[in-house]
Amino acid sequence: MEKHTLAKNEIMATGSILLVLIYVVFFTLFIIIFPIICNNKFLLHIAILANIFALVAISWDLLFGFVGILNLAPAVFYGAGAYTVGFLTKYCHIHPIGGLIIAGCVGLLLSLLLGLPSLRLRGAYYAMATLAFSAVLNTLALGMPNITGGEEGIIGIPSLISGTEWNFYFSSYLVLTCVLALKYMLSTKYGKKLTSIREDEILSQAAGIDTSKYKVIASTIGGVIAGLAGGYSCYYFNNVAPEVFSIAFTFSIITITVTGGIGTIIGPVIGSYLLTFANENLYIIGQYRLLVYSGIIIFVILFSPTGIIGAVKKLKRN
Amino acid sequence: MLELKNVSKSFKGLTALLNVSFEVQRGEILGLMGPNGAGKSTLINLMSGFLRPTSGEIIWKGVNIEKLKPYHIVVKGISRTFQQPRVFLNMDIFDNIYVGLLPSNKSGLFKNNNLKERVFEIIKKVSISNAHSTLARDLPHDELRKLEIARAIAADPELLLLDEIVSGLTVEESNEIGEIIRMLNRAGLTIIIIEHVMKFLMNVSQRVVVLDHGEKICEGSPEEISRNPKVLDVYFGKGEEENLA
Amino acid sequence: MLLQILVSGFLLGGIYALMASGLSLILGVMRIVNLTHGLFFTLGAYILFSFIIGTNVNPFIGMFFTIIVLFLIGSFLEWLIIKRIKYSEINMMVLTLALAIAGEEFIRITWGPKYLHIPPLIEGEIRLGHIYMPNQRILACFIGLFMLFLLMFFLKKSKTGKAIRMVQQIPETAALMGINVRAISMVVFGLGVVLAGAAGSLWAPMYITYPAMGWTPLLISFAIVILGGMGSLGGSILGGFLFGFATLLTSMYLSSGLVNVIPFITLFIVLLIRPSGFFGKDIF
């Protein structure tokens, strides 16, 4: 029975220090050169968006692509992180760095809360539970205007960092750190055990791997990343609104990851850049964005479930 | 070392095992045989924690393990293989064994503590001839079976449960596996073999337990078993034509 | 007051039961988590709308044709796309989610994003003492029950119905027994979709119609199906009525915005305590 992901020598490839160095060099150059080439604040803004989405996509992929759990609510961690920053700033006037860190912690706590049921529930049930959870949060965010600002949300959050260029550097740095840290983690014994759970959970249990523990850890890491992304997004956009809990957001994340390639770390990043830029640049499809996204997903799932990265790897093999 | 006391298992009214009791002594090779549906695989699943007995106890080195999760039982020193060849297909040989490594070095199967070297040691022990970077999905059937054994002993177990390890192999390949099993046993590993291929089981086991319809019908040495009328009845009475001798 | 709640709850429950059965049928027989359920709920309303506004035909005839159209779309979808991903439950969820969103956008483009009002099939209401029952609601509930009754009858007595139950209970052997599992899958999916759409078209005149109206019914249907036991038709029907009562009870004490939170929280709790629901796996 074909598994939902075929990412293969991901593990082999990451062991190489050379590759890591190449990544670092490439990304650093990219980060430095990009703002110089694109002397266009708007493009930088799009890139920042892409970075934020990439972070959430990576965190979602950690659960879906690597452990095999379908979570229909990456929005939960992201939105919670964003609203945390919103609340803390509005009511406690917290220092931005503190806010960011706490957003990450909130992501961690929520991921534990949502992660534990995942151990007891089968895939479909769990997915529905997460969907329900994000719907609850959405309703709460809308339905309690006194606390959450209702439809408008919380506005007037000061920036963590001022200036588009610096935000670009910061967000890109976040993505880079995330990618490197995860790639390193995956090359360790822990990472290989994680992927073995995706490959064949029963077999990994027979190999002595406490699958529950690993699932929770993976889920937690994902939660922290998404929470941080959410917190940062609140600082960058200077506001937070119930849209963060919407199905549209969840769906965008899924599209990004599936297109770029499930079960890889770099896939979501590529997918994010591709789709975010496509979305903003092709105004023609602007109105039909979700339609196009869904079309992409349908196409990818039917014909290349492993996304772009998977297709590239298959070509390389042949 | 391992003791089963009155172990029974029912599934929604269907009794798979009834009051099965026997012991496994340290350092022996025990064969578990019986016709299809006798309950052998259920027994292995119970011993390895994938199922819980409806009643009865499973005691390992003095401790009850029947309620433990599979990974916990592995940590406690019991490792298993599966009836259908089961390895991590998209990982290579090295990683297949690597992920099964546990930190401790209990049974003295390993000469050194360096994880990577241990993997190579295991590969050599089990005589896998393919390069360690070969993907598991590209392996021929006999190498696959060896990889299964390798993966199972990576956890440094004291007891190894082999579920129909030679099914699908030629006589020569089976003999090779038999040699590996004897070698592991000489190094101190206790082994339980479940098999359908009678010749193999009789050749390799030092003692045999026979199941039929979920009950133990007798146990003893291979010679005793092959002469036991109850056993002959179970096999020939059902039209099975395996040669017991 | 309580009596009013009971009655209203019952009327609402009829629609919930109809809606949830569609999901339950597909889940039980095809073992597919159908996230397009909400989409077809919405589509049912919109198609009925088009029939009524566009052709001036008797609304009941409009409903009849809506059902036919939905069945055709559903079976076609199953044949074209759904059948290809049977192997992976998770991919199926992502796929149906994508289809649901695509469908919603399609609706938004075709009919426009604004709220629509579908006129009730029957105007007026009945009053019994202090109890007030709008005719549309009574009609909706009874049509719903009638359709469910037809469904049960179909499943129990007809040849196709029996084949469907066999595919549900012994999937591997059903094919060996000569049952055309392919065709059955198409029929079942079509039926499930019809039930969703019928519920939607009955619901819409009582509230408003808009492209995204299907998500909440989707989640509610799931909550009901899980409560009643995944794959148990009877359970879903019963659960539907329970939910109808519960919804109305809570609407007395909570603002309307928060009312929908309750089913989700219930769902969450039920999933934690007893994921298999209360009825288990048989279709009856």
Coordinates of C-alpha atoms in Angstrom, one line a residue, chain A residues 5-9 11-12 189 192-193 195-196 199-200 202-210 212 317, chain B residues 50 69-71 74-75 79-80 82 86-92 95 98-102 115 135 151:
Chain A
T5 CA 5.0 10.2 1.3
L6 CA 8.0 8.7 -0.4
A7 CA 10.7 11.1 0.7
K8 CA 13.7 8.8 0.5
N9 CA 17.3 9.8 0.9
I11 CA 18.1 11.2 5.5
M12 CA 21.2 10.3 3.6
K189 CA 19.4 9.2 15.4
K192 CA 15.9 8.8 11.8
K193 CA 13.6 7.3 14.4
T195 CA 11.1 9.1 9.9
S196 CA 10.9 5.4 10.7
E199 CA 7.6 4.6 7.3
D200 CA 6.0 1.9 9.4
I202 CA 4.3 -0.8 14.0
L203 CA 7.7 -1.8 12.9
S204 CA 9.3 1.1 14.7
Q205 CA 7.5 0.1 17.9
A206 CA 8.9 -3.4 17.4
A207 CA 12.3 -1.7 17.0
G208 CA 12.0 -0.3 20.5
I209 CA 10.9 3.2 19.6
D210 CA 8.4 4.9 21.9
S212 CA 4.0 8.3 21.4
R317 CA 17.0 8.8 -9.7
Chain B
F50 CA 1.1 -5.9 20.4
K69 CA 3.7 -1.5 25.3
P70 CA 5.7 -3.1 22.5
Y71 CA 8.6 -0.6 22.6
V74 CA 11.9 -4.3 23.4
V75 CA 13.7 -2.2 26.0
S79 CA 12.9 -8.5 20.1
R80 CA 10.8 -9.9 17.3
F82 CA 7.2 -10.4 11.5
R86 CA 8.9 -6.1 7.3
V87 CA 11.7 -3.6 7.1
F88 CA 11.8 0.2 6.5
L89 CA 11.7 0.0 2.7
N90 CA 12.7 3.5 2.0
M91 CA 15.7 3.4 4.3
D92 CA 19.0 1.8 3.5
D95 CA 19.6 3.1 8.8
Y98 CA 20.7 2.1 13.2
V99 CA 17.2 3.1 14.3
G100 CA 16.8 -0.1 16.2
L101 CA 19.9 0.4 18.3
L102 CA 19.4 0.9 22.0
L115 CA 26.9 3.0 17.4
L135 CA 17.9 0.7 0.0
R151 CA 17.2 -5.0 12.9

